[in-house]
Amino acid sequence: MTKSLIVYFSQGGTTTKVAESIAAGLGGATHQVNLCNLKAEQPPTLDGYDLLGIGLPVYIFRPPFKVMDYLNGLPELAGLPVFVFVLYGTYRGDAGSTVRRALAGKGGREAGFFCARGADYFLGYLKRGYLFSPDCPTAEELNAAEAFGREVAARLAGQEYVKPNEDGPPSGIYRLERFLTNRWFVRHVYSRLFRVKAAKCTACGLCMKLCPTRNITEDREGRPQWGRDCLLCLYCEMKCPTEAIVSPVSWPIFYPFMAYNVRRASQDSSLDHARVTWSKGRVSRERP
Ligand SMILES: Cc1cc2nc3c(=O)[nH]c(=O)nc-3n(C[C@H](O)[C@H](O)[C@H](O)COP(=O)(O)O)c2cc1C
């Protein structure tokens, strides 16, 4: 029996869907696949596994910090076959290459690399009325993910694998956005600057439940307070039913970047988008 472990991070569920499709492709009577979403679970050790898959959404042109923490904590892989899959809403930059290099640096032997688009619930875009790649991953992409799983299984059985080229870095302005939201800034600046509007907060606790790093705790009044372990996913602000949370990414200093990103992506004929309204923690599609 071959045993595979797929460790991925998913907030919105699109990476989960692709992970499940890959698992279906890999699986069979003689192949057991275990899935672990870093959002909620602690991954097991790699003892007894013959294959490791890593899945991630692109977050501001990089892998989410939580995925990098997992990779950095891995032991030496000593030739263990590995594969990577990436979900992204507009432009993925070199997030996948970063993960591929990290696994190679640990001694993993690459057996596949796969990308698909996923509905982009980035608050900066939703606030401007845009949901990019709204219906992704499509049925076609999920079929491709399943086929990818079958290909990886065949490679494990000895079929040759030609590594795809690495993705190039994102263009200048996106690199600047990535720099301005790097881990140092998030830890030392932005994570200290989340605010809750006391008059609007009902202390419902939803933001605390949703936070994938358990970075939000209650203050004495039951309202949220933020620690330093923030991923800048902005789900706390996005899902707040009373719009009581304001993150630094909603400050006017970021407006030109958001406006540029939305303009560029909405004019890109290779990208789909839906017009949406974001209100009270909900995203509703406008009628076409
Ligand atoms: C905080 C945040 C940052 C994101 N940054 C990017 C990005 O830089 N490039 C991109 O193409 N998509 C970006 N996305 C879109 C996600 O990568 C995409 O929607 C993915 O499918 C989400 O995966 P999930 O549904 O499993 O959480 C971002 C989404 C969020 C929430």
mmCIF file of C-alpha atoms and ligand atoms in Angstrom:
data_model
loop_
_atom_site.group_PDB
_atom_site.id
_atom_site.type_symbol
_atom_site.label_atom_id
_atom_site.label_comp_id
_atom_site.label_asym_id
_atom_site.label_seq_id
_atom_site.Cartn_x
_atom_site.Cartn_y
_atom_site.Cartn_z
ATOM 1 C CA MET A 1 0.000 0.000 0.000
ATOM 2 C CA THR A 2 1.434 3.408 -1.034
ATOM 3 C CA LYS A 3 0.724 6.221 1.451
ATOM 4 C CA SER A 4 0.483 9.897 0.493
ATOM 5 C CA LEU A 5 0.033 12.961 2.640
ATOM 6 C CA ILE A 6 -1.357 16.190 1.198
ATOM 7 C CA VAL A 7 -0.782 19.180 3.468
ATOM 8 C CA TYR A 8 -2.413 22.391 2.296
ATOM 9 C CA PHE A 9 -3.804 25.678 3.537
ATOM 10 C CA SER A 10 -7.292 26.785 2.569
ATOM 11 C CA GLN A 11 -9.475 29.562 3.952
ATOM 12 C CA GLY A 12 -12.039 29.893 1.185
ATOM 13 C CA GLY A 13 -12.254 26.204 0.234
ATOM 14 C CA THR A 14 -10.855 26.308 -3.323
ATOM 15 C CA THR A 15 -7.510 24.743 -2.364
ATOM 16 C CA THR A 16 -9.454 22.038 -0.499
ATOM 17 C CA LYS A 17 -11.429 21.218 -3.653
ATOM 18 C CA VAL A 18 -8.257 20.852 -5.697
ATOM 19 C CA ALA A 19 -6.582 18.809 -2.938
ATOM 20 C CA GLU A 20 -9.567 16.422 -2.945
ATOM 21 C CA SER A 21 -9.485 16.081 -6.738
ATOM 22 C CA ILE A 22 -5.757 15.340 -6.723
ATOM 23 C CA ALA A 23 -6.349 12.791 -3.946
ATOM 24 C CA ALA A 24 -9.066 11.132 -6.066
ATOM 25 C CA GLY A 25 -6.594 10.911 -8.970
ATOM 26 C CA LEU A 26 -3.828 9.517 -6.787
ATOM 27 C CA GLY A 27 -6.035 7.108 -4.931
ATOM 28 C CA GLY A 28 -6.941 3.584 -5.819
ATOM 29 C CA ALA A 29 -7.072 0.195 -4.167
ATOM 30 C CA THR A 30 -3.355 0.318 -3.417
ATOM 31 C CA HIS A 31 -2.927 4.016 -2.617
ATOM 32 C CA GLN A 32 -4.029 5.628 0.636
ATOM 33 C CA VAL A 33 -4.192 9.446 0.713
ATOM 34 C CA ASN A 34 -4.480 11.545 3.877
ATOM 35 C CA LEU A 35 -5.431 15.215 3.656
ATOM 36 C CA CYS A 36 -4.562 17.892 6.211
ATOM 37 C CA ASN A 37 -5.693 21.538 6.058
ATOM 38 C CA LEU A 38 -3.229 23.637 8.077
ATOM 39 C CA LYS A 39 -6.073 26.031 8.841
ATOM 40 C CA ALA A 40 -7.538 23.648 11.383
ATOM 41 C CA GLU A 41 -5.267 20.656 11.793
ATOM 42 C CA GLN A 42 -1.782 19.819 12.957
ATOM 43 C CA PRO A 43 -0.074 17.723 10.263
ATOM 44 C CA PRO A 44 1.199 14.284 11.244
ATOM 45 C CA THR A 45 4.880 13.383 10.992
ATOM 46 C CA LEU A 46 6.040 12.013 7.640
ATOM 47 C CA ASP A 47 6.874 8.564 9.039
ATOM 48 C CA GLY A 48 5.492 5.871 6.757
ATOM 49 C CA TYR A 49 4.565 8.219 3.914
ATOM 50 C CA ASP A 50 5.828 7.619 0.354
ATOM 51 C CA LEU A 51 4.712 10.960 -1.120
ATOM 52 C CA LEU A 52 4.131 14.490 0.189
ATOM 53 C CA GLY A 53 1.931 17.064 -1.580
ATOM 54 C CA ILE A 54 1.858 20.741 -0.606
ATOM 55 C CA GLY A 55 -1.074 22.980 -1.623
ATOM 56 C CA LEU A 56 -1.405 26.718 -1.178
ATOM 57 C CA PRO A 57 -3.294 29.786 -2.246
ATOM 58 C CA VAL A 58 -1.120 32.706 -3.344
ATOM 59 C CA TYR A 59 -1.301 35.484 -0.740
ATOM 60 C CA ILE A 60 0.074 38.801 -1.965
ATOM 61 C CA PHE A 61 2.403 37.124 -4.479
ATOM 62 C CA ARG A 62 3.867 34.709 -1.952
ATOM 63 C CA PRO A 63 2.953 31.504 -0.120
ATOM 64 C CA PRO A 64 0.957 32.190 3.075
ATOM 65 C CA PHE A 65 3.305 32.489 6.082
ATOM 66 C CA LYS A 66 1.650 29.425 7.618
ATOM 67 C CA VAL A 67 2.742 27.265 4.679
ATOM 68 C CA MET A 68 6.304 28.573 4.862
ATOM 69 C CA ASP A 69 6.385 27.835 8.607
ATOM 70 C CA TYR A 70 5.339 24.255 7.899
ATOM 71 C CA LEU A 71 7.987 23.847 5.174
ATOM 72 C CA ASN A 72 10.723 25.351 7.330
ATOM 73 C CA GLY A 73 9.864 22.911 10.124
ATOM 74 C CA LEU A 74 10.071 19.816 7.906
ATOM 75 C CA PRO A 75 12.884 17.366 8.538
ATOM 76 C CA GLU A 76 15.392 16.397 5.835
ATOM 77 C CA LEU A 77 13.297 14.640 3.166
ATOM 78 C CA ALA A 78 16.082 12.394 1.840
ATOM 79 C CA GLY A 79 14.676 11.996 -1.677
ATOM 80 C CA LEU A 80 10.988 11.690 -0.662
ATOM 81 C CA PRO A 81 8.825 12.366 -3.752
ATOM 82 C CA VAL A 82 6.960 15.687 -3.408
ATOM 83 C CA PHE A 83 4.501 17.706 -5.469
ATOM 84 C CA VAL A 84 3.138 21.244 -5.248
ATOM 85 C CA PHE A 85 -0.161 22.796 -6.285
ATOM 86 C CA VAL A 86 -1.059 26.466 -6.279
ATOM 87 C CA LEU A 87 -4.383 28.328 -6.344
ATOM 88 C CA TYR A 88 -4.532 31.951 -7.424
ATOM 89 C CA GLY A 89 -7.111 34.549 -8.369
ATOM 90 C CA THR A 90 -5.275 36.882 -10.745
ATOM 91 C CA TYR A 91 -1.452 36.689 -10.972
ATOM 92 C CA ARG A 92 0.476 34.064 -9.070
ATOM 93 C CA GLY A 93 4.021 35.381 -9.475
ATOM 94 C CA ASP A 94 6.655 32.963 -8.175
ATOM 95 C CA ALA A 95 4.825 31.697 -5.057
ATOM 96 C CA GLY A 96 4.870 28.136 -6.440
ATOM 97 C CA SER A 97 8.585 28.369 -7.229
ATOM 98 C CA THR A 98 9.273 29.488 -3.669
ATOM 99 C CA VAL A 99 7.642 26.333 -2.347
ATOM 100 C CA ARG A 100 9.295 24.089 -4.956
ATOM 101 C CA ARG A 101 12.708 25.496 -4.001
ATOM 102 C CA ALA A 102 12.010 25.085 -0.275
ATOM 103 C CA LEU A 103 11.126 21.416 -0.791
ATOM 104 C CA ALA A 104 14.185 20.829 -2.989
ATOM 105 C CA GLY A 105 16.288 22.507 -0.277
ATOM 106 C CA LYS A 106 14.949 19.938 2.200
ATOM 107 C CA GLY A 107 15.971 17.085 -0.122
ATOM 108 C CA GLY A 108 12.528 16.411 -1.658
ATOM 109 C CA ARG A 109 12.388 14.921 -5.167
ATOM 110 C CA GLU A 110 9.805 16.801 -7.232
ATOM 111 C CA ALA A 111 7.159 14.625 -8.903
ATOM 112 C CA GLY A 112 4.710 17.295 -10.076
ATOM 113 C CA PHE A 113 3.610 20.931 -10.123
ATOM 114 C CA PHE A 114 0.025 22.035 -10.773
ATOM 115 C CA CYS A 115 -1.800 25.400 -10.822
ATOM 116 C CA ALA A 116 -5.481 26.348 -10.947
ATOM 117 C CA ARG A 117 -7.477 29.521 -10.489
ATOM 118 C CA GLY A 118 -9.602 30.012 -7.367
ATOM 119 C CA ALA A 119 -12.315 32.567 -6.530
ATOM 120 C CA ASP A 120 -10.437 35.582 -5.154
ATOM 121 C CA TYR A 121 -11.967 36.791 -1.880
ATOM 122 C CA PHE A 122 -9.308 39.395 -1.273
ATOM 123 C CA LEU A 123 -11.044 42.161 0.659
ATOM 124 C CA GLY A 124 -9.238 44.998 -1.154
ATOM 125 C CA TYR A 125 -10.901 43.880 -4.407
ATOM 126 C CA LEU A 126 -14.291 42.968 -2.930
ATOM 127 C CA LYS A 127 -14.575 46.466 -1.449
ATOM 128 C CA ARG A 128 -14.104 47.848 -4.947
ATOM 129 C CA GLY A 129 -16.875 45.592 -6.227
ATOM 130 C CA TYR A 130 -14.769 42.917 -7.943
ATOM 131 C CA LEU A 131 -14.579 39.165 -7.432
ATOM 132 C CA PHE A 132 -11.920 37.756 -9.749
ATOM 133 C CA SER A 133 -12.018 34.176 -11.084
ATOM 134 C CA PRO A 134 -15.491 33.908 -9.496
ATOM 135 C CA ASP A 135 -16.418 30.383 -10.605
ATOM 136 C CA CYS A 136 -13.015 28.804 -10.140
ATOM 137 C CA PRO A 137 -11.845 26.159 -9.851
ATOM 138 C CA THR A 138 -14.107 25.118 -12.736
ATOM 139 C CA ALA A 139 -15.187 21.520 -13.387
ATOM 140 C CA GLU A 140 -12.516 21.461 -16.089
ATOM 141 C CA GLU A 141 -9.808 22.541 -13.632
ATOM 142 C CA LEU A 142 -10.945 19.926 -11.124
ATOM 143 C CA ASN A 143 -10.769 17.249 -13.828
ATOM 144 C CA ALA A 144 -7.266 18.482 -14.653
ATOM 145 C CA ALA A 145 -6.383 18.221 -10.939
ATOM 146 C CA GLU A 146 -7.596 14.624 -10.875
ATOM 147 C CA ALA A 147 -5.577 13.852 -14.021
ATOM 148 C CA PHE A 148 -2.577 15.475 -12.331
ATOM 149 C CA GLY A 149 -3.038 13.078 -9.384
ATOM 150 C CA ARG A 150 -2.998 10.117 -11.789
ATOM 151 C CA GLU A 151 0.179 11.441 -13.442
ATOM 152 C CA VAL A 152 1.928 11.791 -10.072
ATOM 153 C CA ALA A 153 0.911 8.208 -9.186
ATOM 154 C CA ALA A 154 2.378 7.031 -12.513
ATOM 155 C CA ARG A 155 5.630 8.885 -11.797
ATOM 156 C CA LEU A 156 5.802 7.220 -8.425
ATOM 157 C CA ALA A 157 5.570 3.923 -10.278
ATOM 158 C CA GLY A 158 8.559 4.905 -12.432
ATOM 159 C CA GLN A 159 7.231 7.068 -15.273
ATOM 160 C CA GLU A 160 9.651 9.832 -16.300
ATOM 161 C CA TYR A 161 9.003 13.412 -15.089
ATOM 162 C CA VAL A 162 10.263 16.507 -16.843
ATOM 163 C CA LYS A 163 10.186 19.416 -14.397
ATOM 164 C CA PRO A 164 8.300 22.471 -15.677
ATOM 165 C CA ASN A 165 10.244 25.752 -15.681
ATOM 166 C CA GLU A 166 10.027 27.918 -12.594
ATOM 167 C CA ASP A 167 7.519 30.794 -12.639
ATOM 168 C CA GLY A 168 9.037 34.259 -12.958
ATOM 169 C CA PRO A 169 8.749 36.870 -10.209
ATOM 170 C CA PRO A 170 5.788 39.266 -10.210
ATOM 171 C CA SER A 171 6.175 42.610 -11.985
ATOM 172 C CA GLY A 172 7.603 45.697 -10.223
ATOM 173 C CA ILE A 173 4.515 47.147 -8.549
ATOM 174 C CA TYR A 174 3.417 43.716 -7.300
ATOM 175 C CA ARG A 175 6.889 43.152 -5.884
ATOM 176 C CA LEU A 176 6.539 46.456 -4.046
ATOM 177 C CA GLU A 177 3.163 45.326 -2.652
ATOM 178 C CA ARG A 178 4.768 42.082 -1.540
ATOM 179 C CA PHE A 179 7.593 43.975 0.118
ATOM 180 C CA LEU A 180 5.213 46.367 1.904
ATOM 181 C CA THR A 181 3.322 43.393 3.329
ATOM 182 C CA ASN A 182 6.313 41.238 4.225
ATOM 183 C CA ARG A 183 6.481 39.314 7.455
ATOM 184 C CA TRP A 184 8.457 41.920 9.324
ATOM 185 C CA PHE A 185 5.928 44.647 8.539
ATOM 186 C CA VAL A 186 3.004 42.354 9.360
ATOM 187 C CA ARG A 187 4.517 41.286 12.673
ATOM 188 C CA HIS A 188 5.844 44.623 13.828
ATOM 189 C CA VAL A 189 3.514 47.136 12.225
ATOM 190 C CA TYR A 190 0.207 45.956 10.728
ATOM 191 C CA SER A 191 -0.710 43.352 13.344
ATOM 192 C CA ARG A 192 -0.625 46.136 15.952
ATOM 193 C CA LEU A 193 -2.891 48.355 13.941
ATOM 194 C CA PHE A 194 -6.063 46.340 13.547
ATOM 195 C CA ARG A 195 -8.887 48.288 15.172
ATOM 196 C CA VAL A 196 -12.361 47.410 16.318
ATOM 197 C CA LYS A 197 -15.119 50.027 16.408
ATOM 198 C CA ALA A 198 -16.525 49.560 19.894
ATOM 199 C CA ALA A 199 -19.910 51.012 18.974
ATOM 200 C CA LYS A 200 -20.371 48.451 16.194
ATOM 201 C CA CYS A 201 -18.795 45.328 17.708
ATOM 202 C CA THR A 202 -21.328 42.925 19.256
ATOM 203 C CA ALA A 203 -18.600 40.644 20.671
ATOM 204 C CA CYS A 204 -20.037 37.762 18.603
ATOM 205 C CA GLY A 205 -16.610 36.086 18.456
ATOM 206 C CA LEU A 206 -16.809 35.196 14.753
ATOM 207 C CA CYS A 207 -13.446 36.828 13.957
ATOM 208 C CA MET A 208 -11.790 34.730 16.687
ATOM 209 C CA LYS A 209 -13.328 31.531 15.328
ATOM 210 C CA LEU A 210 -12.242 32.293 11.763
ATOM 211 C CA CYS A 211 -8.655 33.342 12.424
ATOM 212 C CA PRO A 212 -6.460 30.540 11.014
ATOM 213 C CA THR A 213 -3.597 31.263 13.413
ATOM 214 C CA ARG A 214 -5.772 31.862 16.511
ATOM 215 C CA ASN A 215 -4.200 35.279 16.583
ATOM 216 C CA ILE A 216 -7.360 37.001 17.844
ATOM 217 C CA THR A 217 -8.310 36.802 21.503
ATOM 218 C CA GLU A 218 -10.950 38.505 23.647
ATOM 219 C CA ASP A 219 -10.304 41.662 25.586
ATOM 220 C CA ARG A 220 -12.118 42.298 28.872
ATOM 221 C CA GLU A 221 -15.271 43.371 27.068
ATOM 222 C CA GLY A 222 -15.228 40.295 24.834
ATOM 223 C CA ARG A 223 -14.081 42.302 21.838
ATOM 224 C CA PRO A 224 -11.224 41.163 19.595
ATOM 225 C CA GLN A 225 -7.584 42.007 20.149
ATOM 226 C CA TRP A 226 -4.829 40.958 17.768
ATOM 227 C CA GLY A 227 -1.516 39.256 18.482
ATOM 228 C CA ARG A 228 1.509 39.245 16.186
ATOM 229 C CA ASP A 229 0.873 35.991 14.280
ATOM 230 C CA CYS A 230 -1.246 37.505 11.508
ATOM 231 C CA LEU A 231 -1.348 36.152 7.920
ATOM 232 C CA LEU A 232 -2.974 39.326 6.608
ATOM 233 C CA CYS A 233 -5.725 37.173 5.110
ATOM 234 C CA LEU A 234 -8.248 39.797 6.281
ATOM 235 C CA TYR A 235 -10.976 37.207 6.825
ATOM 236 C CA CYS A 236 -11.702 38.800 10.232
ATOM 237 C CA GLU A 237 -12.497 42.125 8.593
ATOM 238 C CA MET A 238 -14.195 40.585 5.560
ATOM 239 C CA LYS A 239 -16.597 38.364 7.502
ATOM 240 C CA CYS A 240 -17.464 40.750 10.347
ATOM 241 C CA PRO A 241 -21.279 40.973 10.286
ATOM 242 C CA THR A 242 -21.287 44.535 11.624
ATOM 243 C CA GLU A 243 -18.236 45.870 9.728
ATOM 244 C CA ALA A 244 -16.664 46.701 13.074
ATOM 245 C CA ILE A 245 -13.092 45.747 12.082
ATOM 246 C CA VAL A 246 -10.675 47.991 10.222
ATOM 247 C CA SER A 247 -7.324 46.578 9.147
ATOM 248 C CA PRO A 248 -4.388 48.676 7.990
ATOM 249 C CA VAL A 249 -4.870 47.291 4.458
ATOM 250 C CA SER A 250 -8.046 49.385 4.347
ATOM 251 C CA TRP A 251 -6.089 52.577 4.973
ATOM 252 C CA PRO A 252 -5.995 55.193 2.206
ATOM 253 C CA ILE A 253 -2.240 54.584 1.718
ATOM 254 C CA PHE A 254 -3.128 51.259 0.037
ATOM 255 C CA TYR A 255 -5.857 52.735 -2.219
ATOM 256 C CA PRO A 256 -3.577 53.383 -5.245
ATOM 257 C CA PHE A 257 -2.264 49.811 -5.141
ATOM 258 C CA MET A 258 -5.763 48.320 -4.932
ATOM 259 C CA ALA A 259 -7.023 50.617 -7.693
ATOM 260 C CA TYR A 260 -4.079 49.622 -9.925
ATOM 261 C CA ASN A 261 -4.564 45.883 -9.284
ATOM 262 C CA VAL A 262 -8.309 46.034 -9.917
ATOM 263 C CA ARG A 263 -7.916 48.122 -13.075
ATOM 264 C CA ARG A 264 -5.269 45.826 -14.512
ATOM 265 C CA ALA A 265 -7.044 42.561 -13.676
ATOM 266 C CA SER A 266 -10.487 43.794 -14.775
ATOM 267 C CA GLN A 267 -9.075 44.810 -18.179
ATOM 268 C CA ASP A 268 -7.243 41.509 -18.656
ATOM 269 C CA SER A 269 -9.231 39.443 -21.173
ATOM 270 C CA SER A 270 -7.694 36.211 -19.858
ATOM 271 C CA LEU A 271 -9.312 36.777 -16.429
ATOM 272 C CA ASP A 272 -12.983 36.455 -15.467
ATOM 273 C CA HIS A 273 -14.596 38.679 -12.898
ATOM 274 C CA ALA A 274 -18.039 39.225 -11.379
ATOM 275 C CA ARG A 275 -19.301 42.547 -10.034
ATOM 276 C CA VAL A 276 -20.187 42.122 -6.370
ATOM 277 C CA THR A 277 -21.312 44.034 -3.312
ATOM 278 C CA TRP A 278 -19.560 43.494 -0.017
ATOM 279 C CA SER A 279 -21.718 44.374 2.962
ATOM 280 C CA LYS A 280 -21.992 43.211 6.563
ATOM 281 C CA GLY A 281 -19.665 40.273 6.033
ATOM 282 C CA ARG A 282 -21.416 39.008 2.923
ATOM 283 C CA VAL A 283 -20.473 39.102 -0.730
ATOM 284 C CA SER A 284 -23.414 39.201 -3.138
ATOM 285 C CA ARG A 285 -23.144 39.070 -6.878
ATOM 286 C CA GLU A 286 -24.802 41.882 -8.789
ATOM 287 C CA ARG A 287 -27.074 40.921 -11.649
ATOM 288 C CA PRO A 288 -25.217 41.073 -14.983
HETATM 289 C C1 LIG B 1 -5.176 37.792 1.545
HETATM 290 C C2 LIG B 1 -5.254 37.297 0.129
HETATM 291 C C3 LIG B 1 -4.228 37.605 -0.752
HETATM 292 C C4 LIG B 1 -4.262 37.125 -2.064
HETATM 293 N N1 LIG B 1 -3.230 37.429 -2.922
HETATM 294 C C5 LIG B 1 -3.263 36.964 -4.196
HETATM 295 C C6 LIG B 1 -2.200 37.270 -5.109
HETATM 296 O O1 LIG B 1 -1.218 37.932 -4.785
HETATM 297 N N2 LIG B 1 -2.287 36.798 -6.375
HETATM 298 C C7 LIG B 1 -3.349 36.035 -6.807
HETATM 299 O O2 LIG B 1 -3.385 35.638 -7.977
HETATM 300 N N3 LIG B 1 -4.352 35.698 -5.947
HETATM 301 C C8 LIG B 1 -4.326 36.150 -4.669
HETATM 302 N N4 LIG B 1 -5.334 35.824 -3.790
HETATM 303 C C9 LIG B 1 -6.392 34.909 -4.239
HETATM 304 C C10 LIG B 1 -6.207 33.487 -3.702
HETATM 305 O O3 LIG B 1 -4.925 32.996 -3.962
HETATM 306 C C11 LIG B 1 -7.241 32.564 -4.364
HETATM 307 O O4 LIG B 1 -8.492 33.132 -4.248
HETATM 308 C C12 LIG B 1 -7.262 31.167 -3.782
HETATM 309 O O5 LIG B 1 -8.111 30.377 -4.600
HETATM 310 C C13 LIG B 1 -7.777 31.138 -2.355
HETATM 311 O O6 LIG B 1 -7.668 29.813 -1.836
HETATM 312 P P1 LIG B 1 -8.692 29.227 -0.726
HETATM 313 O O7 LIG B 1 -10.085 29.364 -1.315
HETATM 314 O O8 LIG B 1 -8.308 27.795 -0.597
HETATM 315 O O9 LIG B 1 -8.490 29.995 0.511
HETATM 316 C C14 LIG B 1 -5.345 36.322 -2.495
HETATM 317 C C15 LIG B 1 -6.385 36.038 -1.601
HETATM 318 C C16 LIG B 1 -6.353 36.508 -0.300
HETATM 319 C C17 LIG B 1 -7.473 36.180 0.637
#
